[in-house]
Amino acid sequence: MKKYRGEIFFSIVGIVCGIVAYFIIINFFWVDKPVEMAPVVIQNTPTIPSTPTQCVTPTIIPTAEVIDYNSIPGVTEGQSYPENLVAEGSRNILIIGEDKVAGLYDTIGILSMDDDGKVAKIIMIPRDMYVNYNKKVRHHLETTGRAKNSAFYKINAAYNIGIKMNYEGKFNAGSINFLADIMKEVFRIEIRDYIKINTEGFKQVVDLFGGVDIYVPYVMDYDDPFQGLSIHLKKGSQHLNGTQAEGFVRYRQGYDENKVFRSLGDIERKKNQIAFMKAFLQQKMTLGNITKLPGLIKTLNKNMKTSIDAGDILTSYMGTLKDLALSKYKIESTTIIGKNTTINGSYCYIVGKIEDVNN
């Protein structure tokens, strides 16, 4: 038994010594060899030239100028007549003769009464007078397709512009307000009242007052069926009824005493209109006729429009009318000075200072 235990002991000791010897031998004879590793190939990534980022300049679209055309004052571009035609404080009545057929303002005048100086002045405006409108009015003409039509730049077409623009002012008609503002800007004449009468009304007035005596400066021979005109007047002093008086104040072309057709133009016609108005005031402004005026306005209601009512005649104007009847007023007339020109093929009369004419 002791022998068997000794064998086991030595066997265990042997095993342990063998294991220790194994590790000693391995550590003595082991040579570290470097592990061969596959070479690492570092590939150079080709440098891609960087494309510079384009700095895109934004397109600046100019903002259209917004113009408040309604805020632009007045109607003309600084058009101004060089002389003052009426005295300060005068009462100025706008007188309009309307062509019933064509609808144009065939006659435009002003009766200015200077109560201090005792002067009644007649001013006739050339119907072909060019009006240099401002941006507000030109914009209106552009939007209505009429900017290139030179006829609308003549003063006898002003009524149409005033109506279309619904032009506001002291009177109840846009056409009158517009025309009154032109008178104020160009001639510095403040319009107090107006009288608008058509051809039928004009003839009525002359006939109601019994006709007018006047000197006819030359033969007037002209027919125009379209306008209903038949003018046949001899040269010399004559008594004209309503129809004859209409022919006298509207005549601008026709045959002379030698049967030669002649065009006299609007300026010559204005001279005849002034002569007629002078004769009418001198002959018909009597104390007896003044009392007929309120009734006359009612009679002419269909053919005449006015801002003067019967009450105004009896109050505001009665003193002046009586003084006219008593010849206390000197009756004068003024001719508007200008020059003839052609704009876009249309005849015009340039009045006052105008910086630029572009239609």
mmCIF file of C-alpha atoms in Angstrom:
data_model
loop_
_atom_site.group_PDB
_atom_site.id
_atom_site.type_symbol
_atom_site.label_atom_id
_atom_site.label_comp_id
_atom_site.label_asym_id
_atom_site.label_seq_id
_atom_site.Cartn_x
_atom_site.Cartn_y
_atom_site.Cartn_z
ATOM 1 C CA MET A 1 0.000 0.000 0.000
ATOM 2 C CA LYS A 2 2.783 2.409 0.826
ATOM 3 C CA LYS A 3 4.493 1.414 -2.361
ATOM 4 C CA TYR A 4 1.379 2.266 -4.374
ATOM 5 C CA ARG A 5 1.018 5.724 -2.789
ATOM 6 C CA GLY A 6 4.651 6.476 -3.564
ATOM 7 C CA GLU A 7 4.180 5.652 -7.224
ATOM 8 C CA ILE A 8 1.225 7.992 -7.444
ATOM 9 C CA PHE A 9 3.151 10.797 -5.803
ATOM 10 C CA PHE A 10 6.102 10.481 -8.155
ATOM 11 C CA SER A 11 3.775 10.253 -11.119
ATOM 12 C CA ILE A 12 2.144 13.588 -10.214
ATOM 13 C CA VAL A 13 5.514 15.198 -9.633
ATOM 14 C CA GLY A 14 6.651 13.984 -13.021
ATOM 15 C CA ILE A 15 3.688 15.351 -14.802
ATOM 16 C CA VAL A 16 4.105 18.757 -13.200
ATOM 17 C CA CYS A 17 7.795 18.844 -14.065
ATOM 18 C CA GLY A 18 7.007 17.879 -17.624
ATOM 19 C CA ILE A 19 4.591 20.704 -18.033
ATOM 20 C CA VAL A 20 7.038 23.214 -16.619
ATOM 21 C CA ALA A 21 9.779 21.898 -18.880
ATOM 22 C CA TYR A 22 7.490 22.277 -21.907
ATOM 23 C CA PHE A 23 6.886 25.959 -21.304
ATOM 24 C CA ILE A 24 10.624 26.512 -20.654
ATOM 25 C CA ILE A 25 11.588 24.890 -23.974
ATOM 26 C CA ILE A 26 8.953 26.835 -25.906
ATOM 27 C CA ASN A 27 10.082 30.147 -24.514
ATOM 28 C CA PHE A 28 13.763 29.283 -25.173
ATOM 29 C CA PHE A 29 13.472 28.183 -28.790
ATOM 30 C CA TRP A 30 10.568 30.516 -29.975
ATOM 31 C CA VAL A 31 11.697 33.149 -32.390
ATOM 32 C CA ASP A 32 9.277 35.983 -33.102
ATOM 33 C CA LYS A 33 8.981 36.409 -36.809
ATOM 34 C CA PRO A 34 7.296 39.390 -38.195
ATOM 35 C CA VAL A 35 4.012 38.561 -39.732
ATOM 36 C CA GLU A 36 4.121 39.388 -43.370
ATOM 37 C CA MET A 37 1.096 41.436 -44.142
ATOM 38 C CA ALA A 38 -0.050 42.357 -47.537
ATOM 39 C CA PRO A 39 1.185 45.796 -48.315
ATOM 40 C CA VAL A 40 -1.408 48.458 -47.914
ATOM 41 C CA VAL A 41 -1.635 50.370 -51.140
ATOM 42 C CA ILE A 42 -2.731 53.876 -50.533
ATOM 43 C CA GLN A 43 -4.235 55.175 -53.681
ATOM 44 C CA ASN A 44 -4.099 58.862 -54.137
ATOM 45 C CA THR A 45 -7.571 60.030 -54.930
ATOM 46 C CA PRO A 46 -7.189 62.273 -57.918
ATOM 47 C CA THR A 47 -7.734 65.858 -57.030
ATOM 48 C CA ILE A 48 -10.825 67.026 -58.766
ATOM 49 C CA PRO A 49 -10.439 70.649 -59.437
ATOM 50 C CA SER A 50 -13.182 72.311 -57.578
ATOM 51 C CA THR A 51 -15.502 74.303 -59.761
ATOM 52 C CA PRO A 52 -15.940 77.610 -58.104
ATOM 53 C CA THR A 53 -19.494 78.217 -57.109
ATOM 54 C CA GLN A 54 -20.859 80.838 -59.404
ATOM 55 C CA CYS A 55 -22.139 83.868 -57.613
ATOM 56 C CA VAL A 56 -25.334 84.498 -59.471
ATOM 57 C CA THR A 57 -26.169 88.158 -59.404
ATOM 58 C CA PRO A 58 -29.914 88.388 -59.012
ATOM 59 C CA THR A 59 -31.667 90.181 -61.824
ATOM 60 C CA ILE A 60 -33.120 93.308 -60.387
ATOM 61 C CA ILE A 61 -36.374 94.093 -62.085
ATOM 62 C CA PRO A 62 -37.052 97.767 -61.668
ATOM 63 C CA THR A 63 -40.303 98.426 -59.961
ATOM 64 C CA ALA A 64 -42.567 100.446 -62.182
ATOM 65 C CA GLU A 65 -43.123 103.907 -60.826
ATOM 66 C CA VAL A 66 -46.579 104.098 -59.389
ATOM 67 C CA ILE A 67 -48.086 107.463 -60.167
ATOM 68 C CA ASP A 68 -51.235 108.664 -58.501
ATOM 69 C CA TYR A 69 -52.493 110.638 -61.464
ATOM 70 C CA ASN A 70 -55.514 111.915 -59.576
ATOM 71 C CA SER A 71 -53.214 113.688 -57.128
ATOM 72 C CA ILE A 72 -51.628 115.777 -59.904
ATOM 73 C CA PRO A 73 -53.067 119.296 -59.603
ATOM 74 C CA GLY A 74 -54.536 121.230 -62.504
ATOM 75 C CA VAL A 75 -54.914 120.228 -66.138
ATOM 76 C CA THR A 76 -52.070 121.906 -68.066
ATOM 77 C CA GLU A 77 -48.298 121.582 -68.014
ATOM 78 C CA GLY A 78 -47.628 125.162 -66.952
ATOM 79 C CA GLN A 79 -49.169 126.753 -70.037
ATOM 80 C CA SER A 80 -49.505 130.481 -69.391
ATOM 81 C CA TYR A 81 -50.567 133.499 -71.424
ATOM 82 C CA PRO A 82 -48.052 136.360 -71.008
ATOM 83 C CA GLU A 83 -50.617 139.097 -70.289
ATOM 84 C CA ASN A 84 -53.325 139.585 -67.695
ATOM 85 C CA LEU A 85 -56.518 140.012 -69.685
ATOM 86 C CA VAL A 86 -58.945 141.013 -66.932
ATOM 87 C CA ALA A 87 -58.814 143.330 -63.949
ATOM 88 C CA GLU A 88 -58.471 141.872 -60.490
ATOM 89 C CA GLY A 89 -61.850 141.288 -58.884
ATOM 90 C CA SER A 90 -63.731 141.193 -62.185
ATOM 91 C CA ARG A 91 -66.819 139.021 -62.548
ATOM 92 C CA ASN A 92 -66.172 136.663 -65.429
ATOM 93 C CA ILE A 93 -68.876 134.779 -67.304
ATOM 94 C CA LEU A 94 -67.863 131.907 -69.571
ATOM 95 C CA ILE A 95 -69.913 131.981 -72.774
ATOM 96 C CA ILE A 96 -70.122 128.830 -74.881
ATOM 97 C CA GLY A 97 -71.738 128.402 -78.280
ATOM 98 C CA GLU A 98 -72.327 124.710 -78.939
ATOM 99 C CA ASP A 99 -72.536 123.214 -82.409
ATOM 100 C CA LYS A 100 -75.681 121.108 -82.050
ATOM 101 C CA VAL A 101 -74.764 118.835 -84.977
ATOM 102 C CA ALA A 102 -71.071 118.150 -84.310
ATOM 103 C CA GLY A 103 -71.370 118.574 -80.534
ATOM 104 C CA LEU A 104 -68.253 120.772 -80.383
ATOM 105 C CA TYR A 105 -67.835 124.057 -78.558
ATOM 106 C CA ASP A 106 -67.852 126.156 -81.699
ATOM 107 C CA THR A 107 -67.626 129.432 -79.792
ATOM 108 C CA ILE A 108 -65.807 130.019 -76.503
ATOM 109 C CA GLY A 109 -65.710 133.477 -74.996
ATOM 110 C CA ILE A 110 -65.576 135.386 -71.730
ATOM 111 C CA LEU A 111 -67.583 138.431 -70.730
ATOM 112 C CA SER A 112 -65.577 140.140 -67.989
ATOM 113 C CA MET A 113 -67.213 142.915 -65.991
ATOM 114 C CA ASP A 114 -64.944 145.221 -64.026
ATOM 115 C CA ASP A 115 -67.319 147.038 -61.696
ATOM 116 C CA ASP A 116 -64.605 149.311 -60.309
ATOM 117 C CA GLY A 117 -63.253 150.414 -63.679
ATOM 118 C CA LYS A 118 -66.691 150.310 -65.334
ATOM 119 C CA VAL A 119 -65.431 148.176 -68.216
ATOM 120 C CA ALA A 120 -67.180 145.253 -69.880
ATOM 121 C CA LYS A 121 -64.592 143.268 -71.816
ATOM 122 C CA ILE A 122 -65.289 140.636 -74.456
ATOM 123 C CA ILE A 123 -62.606 137.979 -74.906
ATOM 124 C CA MET A 124 -62.979 135.352 -77.621
ATOM 125 C CA ILE A 125 -60.879 132.183 -77.372
ATOM 126 C CA PRO A 126 -59.664 130.630 -80.669
ATOM 127 C CA ARG A 127 -61.470 127.303 -81.112
ATOM 128 C CA ASP A 128 -58.270 125.673 -82.449
ATOM 129 C CA MET A 129 -56.202 126.769 -79.441
ATOM 130 C CA TYR A 130 -53.756 124.027 -78.453
ATOM 131 C CA VAL A 131 -53.880 122.942 -74.801
ATOM 132 C CA ASN A 132 -50.654 121.496 -73.392
ATOM 133 C CA TYR A 133 -52.209 119.001 -70.986
ATOM 134 C CA ASN A 134 -50.374 117.622 -67.972
ATOM 135 C CA LYS A 135 -49.673 113.945 -67.164
ATOM 136 C CA LYS A 136 -53.039 113.465 -65.495
ATOM 137 C CA VAL A 137 -55.030 114.433 -68.572
ATOM 138 C CA ARG A 138 -52.623 112.719 -70.987
ATOM 139 C CA HIS A 139 -52.923 109.500 -68.972
ATOM 140 C CA HIS A 140 -56.693 109.712 -69.344
ATOM 141 C CA LEU A 141 -56.328 110.205 -73.104
ATOM 142 C CA GLU A 142 -53.988 107.205 -73.305
ATOM 143 C CA THR A 143 -56.294 104.901 -71.364
ATOM 144 C CA THR A 144 -59.199 105.904 -73.609
ATOM 145 C CA GLY A 145 -57.179 105.442 -76.809
ATOM 146 C CA ARG A 146 -57.209 109.108 -77.822
ATOM 147 C CA ALA A 147 -53.693 110.277 -76.957
ATOM 148 C CA LYS A 148 -52.492 110.227 -80.581
ATOM 149 C CA ASN A 149 -55.489 112.111 -81.925
ATOM 150 C CA SER A 150 -54.349 115.730 -82.101
ATOM 151 C CA ALA A 151 -57.959 116.942 -82.337
ATOM 152 C CA PHE A 152 -58.402 116.262 -78.616
ATOM 153 C CA TYR A 153 -55.682 118.782 -77.776
ATOM 154 C CA LYS A 154 -57.764 121.636 -79.191
ATOM 155 C CA ILE A 155 -59.805 123.631 -76.735
ATOM 156 C CA ASN A 156 -63.087 123.066 -78.573
ATOM 157 C CA ALA A 157 -62.809 119.361 -77.623
ATOM 158 C CA ALA A 158 -62.132 120.115 -73.946
ATOM 159 C CA TYR A 159 -65.771 119.540 -73.009
ATOM 160 C CA ASN A 160 -65.512 115.901 -74.104
ATOM 161 C CA ILE A 161 -62.453 115.274 -71.926
ATOM 162 C CA GLY A 162 -64.141 116.887 -68.934
ATOM 163 C CA ILE A 163 -67.212 114.684 -69.339
ATOM 164 C CA LYS A 164 -65.212 111.450 -69.670
ATOM 165 C CA MET A 165 -63.052 112.319 -66.656
ATOM 166 C CA ASN A 166 -66.081 113.249 -64.532
ATOM 167 C CA TYR A 167 -64.104 116.374 -63.787
ATOM 168 C CA GLU A 168 -65.161 117.994 -60.543
ATOM 169 C CA GLY A 169 -65.473 121.670 -59.732
ATOM 170 C CA LYS A 170 -67.892 124.382 -58.662
ATOM 171 C CA PHE A 171 -70.409 123.705 -61.434
ATOM 172 C CA ASN A 172 -72.646 120.680 -61.916
ATOM 173 C CA ALA A 173 -71.137 119.781 -65.298
ATOM 174 C CA GLY A 174 -67.712 118.147 -65.744
ATOM 175 C CA SER A 175 -67.320 119.752 -69.177
ATOM 176 C CA ILE A 176 -67.737 123.267 -67.778
ATOM 177 C CA ASN A 177 -65.499 122.613 -64.770
ATOM 178 C CA PHE A 178 -62.729 121.345 -67.025
ATOM 179 C CA LEU A 179 -62.955 124.318 -69.388
ATOM 180 C CA ALA A 180 -63.124 126.776 -66.483
ATOM 181 C CA ASP A 181 -59.890 125.359 -65.053
ATOM 182 C CA ILE A 182 -58.161 125.816 -68.413
ATOM 183 C CA MET A 183 -59.208 129.475 -68.379
ATOM 184 C CA LYS A 184 -57.843 129.829 -64.865
ATOM 185 C CA GLU A 185 -54.492 128.182 -65.564
ATOM 186 C CA VAL A 186 -53.728 129.615 -68.991
ATOM 187 C CA PHE A 187 -55.268 133.098 -68.691
ATOM 188 C CA ARG A 188 -55.527 133.487 -64.891
ATOM 189 C CA ILE A 189 -59.249 134.172 -65.253
ATOM 190 C CA GLU A 190 -61.503 132.900 -62.474
ATOM 191 C CA ILE A 191 -64.871 131.907 -63.939
ATOM 192 C CA ARG A 192 -67.819 132.922 -61.782
ATOM 193 C CA ASP A 193 -70.718 131.788 -63.979
ATOM 194 C CA TYR A 194 -71.341 130.289 -67.378
ATOM 195 C CA ILE A 195 -73.868 130.401 -70.196
ATOM 196 C CA LYS A 196 -73.962 127.576 -72.737
ATOM 197 C CA ILE A 197 -76.261 128.007 -75.685
ATOM 198 C CA ASN A 198 -76.698 125.979 -78.855
ATOM 199 C CA THR A 199 -77.405 127.316 -82.324
ATOM 200 C CA GLU A 200 -81.179 127.081 -81.934
ATOM 201 C CA GLY A 201 -81.016 128.979 -78.667
ATOM 202 C CA PHE A 202 -78.829 131.662 -80.223
ATOM 203 C CA LYS A 203 -81.329 132.264 -82.995
ATOM 204 C CA GLN A 204 -84.150 132.408 -80.441
ATOM 205 C CA VAL A 205 -82.361 135.069 -78.397
ATOM 206 C CA VAL A 206 -81.724 137.287 -81.425
ATOM 207 C CA ASP A 207 -85.314 136.981 -82.604
ATOM 208 C CA LEU A 208 -86.766 137.584 -79.118
ATOM 209 C CA PHE A 209 -84.823 140.855 -78.959
ATOM 210 C CA GLY A 210 -85.951 141.872 -82.432
ATOM 211 C CA GLY A 211 -82.738 141.309 -84.405
ATOM 212 C CA VAL A 212 -79.448 143.221 -84.509
ATOM 213 C CA ASP A 213 -78.081 145.974 -86.735
ATOM 214 C CA ILE A 214 -74.502 145.271 -87.813
ATOM 215 C CA TYR A 215 -71.972 146.006 -90.534
ATOM 216 C CA VAL A 216 -71.041 142.967 -92.650
ATOM 217 C CA PRO A 217 -67.398 143.508 -93.729
ATOM 218 C CA TYR A 218 -67.514 141.327 -96.888
ATOM 219 C CA VAL A 219 -69.778 139.109 -98.914
ATOM 220 C CA MET A 220 -70.599 135.860 -97.120
ATOM 221 C CA ASP A 221 -71.770 133.086 -99.430
ATOM 222 C CA TYR A 222 -71.654 129.522 -98.146
ATOM 223 C CA ASP A 223 -73.870 126.425 -97.914
ATOM 224 C CA ASP A 224 -73.303 123.373 -95.738
ATOM 225 C CA PRO A 225 -76.298 120.997 -95.690
ATOM 226 C CA PHE A 226 -74.621 118.750 -93.101
ATOM 227 C CA GLN A 227 -74.491 121.582 -90.537
ATOM 228 C CA GLY A 228 -77.715 123.137 -91.735
ATOM 229 C CA LEU A 229 -75.896 126.325 -92.758
ATOM 230 C CA SER A 230 -77.065 128.561 -95.573
ATOM 231 C CA ILE A 231 -75.205 131.879 -95.355
ATOM 232 C CA HIS A 232 -75.950 134.576 -97.930
ATOM 233 C CA LEU A 233 -75.097 138.074 -96.716
ATOM 234 C CA LYS A 234 -74.151 141.144 -98.692
ATOM 235 C CA LYS A 235 -71.416 143.533 -97.696
ATOM 236 C CA GLY A 236 -72.565 146.604 -95.759
ATOM 237 C CA SER A 237 -74.831 147.609 -92.869
ATOM 238 C CA GLN A 238 -77.734 145.249 -92.364
ATOM 239 C CA HIS A 239 -80.409 144.226 -89.907
ATOM 240 C CA LEU A 240 -79.968 140.527 -89.103
ATOM 241 C CA ASN A 241 -82.574 138.130 -87.775
ATOM 242 C CA GLY A 242 -81.693 134.995 -85.801
ATOM 243 C CA THR A 243 -80.826 132.779 -88.779
ATOM 244 C CA GLN A 244 -78.796 135.510 -90.487
ATOM 245 C CA ALA A 245 -76.982 136.317 -87.241
ATOM 246 C CA GLU A 246 -76.020 132.658 -86.865
ATOM 247 C CA GLY A 247 -74.497 132.719 -90.331
ATOM 248 C CA PHE A 248 -72.614 135.925 -89.537
ATOM 249 C CA VAL A 249 -70.955 134.605 -86.353
ATOM 250 C CA ARG A 250 -70.156 131.170 -87.824
ATOM 251 C CA TYR A 251 -68.807 132.178 -91.222
ATOM 252 C CA ARG A 252 -65.173 131.184 -91.846
ATOM 253 C CA GLN A 253 -65.062 130.231 -95.507
ATOM 254 C CA GLY A 254 -67.063 130.695 -98.669
ATOM 255 C CA TYR A 255 -67.321 132.620 -101.932
ATOM 256 C CA ASP A 256 -66.453 136.298 -102.177
ATOM 257 C CA GLU A 257 -68.013 138.939 -104.447
ATOM 258 C CA ASN A 258 -65.990 137.533 -107.373
ATOM 259 C CA LYS A 259 -67.232 133.986 -106.750
ATOM 260 C CA VAL A 260 -63.769 132.932 -105.578
ATOM 261 C CA PHE A 261 -63.761 130.465 -102.707
ATOM 262 C CA ARG A 262 -61.773 131.841 -99.796
ATOM 263 C CA SER A 263 -60.900 130.451 -96.360
ATOM 264 C CA LEU A 264 -60.767 133.160 -93.689
ATOM 265 C CA GLY A 265 -60.037 130.934 -90.695
ATOM 266 C CA ASP A 266 -61.052 131.095 -87.074
ATOM 267 C CA ILE A 267 -59.297 134.371 -86.224
ATOM 268 C CA GLU A 268 -61.387 136.309 -88.726
ATOM 269 C CA ARG A 269 -64.508 134.644 -87.412
ATOM 270 C CA LYS A 270 -63.608 135.736 -83.862
ATOM 271 C CA LYS A 271 -63.498 139.337 -85.062
ATOM 272 C CA ASN A 272 -67.045 138.996 -86.374
ATOM 273 C CA GLN A 273 -68.219 137.363 -83.155
ATOM 274 C CA ILE A 274 -66.755 140.204 -81.087
ATOM 275 C CA ALA A 275 -68.391 142.765 -83.383
ATOM 276 C CA PHE A 276 -71.742 141.023 -82.975
ATOM 277 C CA MET A 277 -71.520 140.830 -79.167
ATOM 278 C CA LYS A 278 -70.625 144.517 -78.952
ATOM 279 C CA ALA A 279 -73.552 145.452 -81.158
ATOM 280 C CA PHE A 280 -75.920 143.233 -79.184
ATOM 281 C CA LEU A 281 -74.892 144.673 -75.796
ATOM 282 C CA GLN A 282 -75.057 148.258 -77.035
ATOM 283 C CA GLN A 283 -78.436 147.842 -78.725
ATOM 284 C CA LYS A 284 -80.255 145.373 -76.489
ATOM 285 C CA MET A 285 -79.049 146.089 -72.940
ATOM 286 C CA THR A 286 -81.810 148.606 -72.255
ATOM 287 C CA LEU A 287 -83.750 149.079 -69.040
ATOM 288 C CA GLY A 288 -86.827 147.685 -70.747
ATOM 289 C CA ASN A 289 -85.069 144.526 -71.923
ATOM 290 C CA ILE A 290 -83.365 143.829 -68.589
ATOM 291 C CA THR A 291 -86.695 143.039 -66.971
ATOM 292 C CA LYS A 292 -87.297 140.379 -69.639
ATOM 293 C CA LEU A 293 -84.151 138.403 -68.805
ATOM 294 C CA PRO A 294 -85.545 136.139 -66.028
ATOM 295 C CA GLY A 295 -88.392 135.049 -68.293
ATOM 296 C CA LEU A 296 -85.995 134.659 -71.215
ATOM 297 C CA ILE A 297 -83.913 132.124 -69.301
ATOM 298 C CA LYS A 298 -87.011 129.989 -68.689
ATOM 299 C CA THR A 299 -88.030 130.248 -72.349
ATOM 300 C CA LEU A 300 -84.600 129.076 -73.506
ATOM 301 C CA ASN A 301 -84.463 126.177 -71.066
ATOM 302 C CA LYS A 302 -84.151 123.507 -73.786
ATOM 303 C CA ASN A 303 -81.476 125.305 -75.763
ATOM 304 C CA MET A 304 -79.506 127.057 -73.042
ATOM 305 C CA LYS A 305 -77.813 125.951 -69.826
ATOM 306 C CA THR A 306 -76.511 128.456 -67.299
ATOM 307 C CA SER A 307 -75.389 128.755 -63.697
ATOM 308 C CA ILE A 308 -77.247 132.089 -63.504
ATOM 309 C CA ASP A 309 -80.829 131.794 -62.338
ATOM 310 C CA ALA A 310 -83.550 134.418 -62.179
ATOM 311 C CA GLY A 311 -82.622 135.260 -58.603
ATOM 312 C CA ASP A 312 -79.006 135.978 -59.583
ATOM 313 C CA ILE A 313 -80.156 138.403 -62.275
ATOM 314 C CA LEU A 314 -82.333 140.291 -59.831
ATOM 315 C CA THR A 315 -79.612 140.438 -57.171
ATOM 316 C CA SER A 316 -75.995 139.876 -58.224
ATOM 317 C CA TYR A 317 -76.184 141.253 -61.752
ATOM 318 C CA MET A 318 -79.005 143.777 -61.785
ATOM 319 C CA GLY A 319 -76.828 146.759 -60.836
ATOM 320 C CA THR A 320 -74.294 145.972 -63.553
ATOM 321 C CA LEU A 321 -76.996 145.416 -66.172
ATOM 322 C CA LYS A 322 -78.600 148.762 -65.349
ATOM 323 C CA ASP A 323 -75.254 150.512 -65.658
ATOM 324 C CA LEU A 324 -74.732 148.806 -69.028
ATOM 325 C CA ALA A 325 -78.159 149.988 -70.117
ATOM 326 C CA LEU A 326 -77.273 153.535 -69.081
ATOM 327 C CA SER A 327 -73.969 153.327 -71.002
ATOM 328 C CA LYS A 328 -71.939 153.684 -67.815
ATOM 329 C CA TYR A 329 -69.722 150.816 -68.895
ATOM 330 C CA LYS A 330 -67.161 151.022 -71.628
ATOM 331 C CA ILE A 331 -67.344 147.963 -73.874
ATOM 332 C CA GLU A 332 -63.949 146.653 -74.949
ATOM 333 C CA SER A 333 -62.643 143.556 -76.681
ATOM 334 C CA THR A 334 -59.390 141.647 -76.579
ATOM 335 C CA THR A 335 -57.789 139.482 -79.237
ATOM 336 C CA ILE A 336 -55.805 136.446 -78.113
ATOM 337 C CA ILE A 337 -52.329 136.571 -79.648
ATOM 338 C CA GLY A 338 -50.691 133.337 -80.757
ATOM 339 C CA LYS A 339 -49.178 131.565 -83.720
ATOM 340 C CA ASN A 340 -50.400 129.012 -86.221
ATOM 341 C CA THR A 341 -48.724 125.613 -86.377
ATOM 342 C CA THR A 342 -49.385 122.019 -87.372
ATOM 343 C CA ILE A 343 -49.204 119.142 -84.885
ATOM 344 C CA ASN A 344 -49.475 115.608 -86.285
ATOM 345 C CA GLY A 345 -51.014 117.005 -89.437
ATOM 346 C CA SER A 346 -53.671 118.991 -87.594
ATOM 347 C CA TYR A 347 -53.891 122.776 -87.597
ATOM 348 C CA CYS A 348 -53.498 124.332 -84.133
ATOM 349 C CA TYR A 349 -53.153 127.786 -82.643
ATOM 350 C CA ILE A 350 -50.404 128.044 -80.012
ATOM 351 C CA VAL A 351 -51.239 130.424 -77.178
ATOM 352 C CA GLY A 352 -49.005 131.322 -74.250
ATOM 353 C CA LYS A 353 -45.747 129.816 -73.070
ATOM 354 C CA ILE A 354 -45.446 126.105 -73.805
ATOM 355 C CA GLU A 355 -42.267 124.248 -72.879
ATOM 356 C CA ASP A 356 -42.834 121.193 -75.032
ATOM 357 C CA VAL A 357 -45.356 120.014 -77.580
ATOM 358 C CA ASN A 358 -45.386 116.230 -77.887
ATOM 359 C CA ASN A 359 -48.427 114.319 -79.116
#
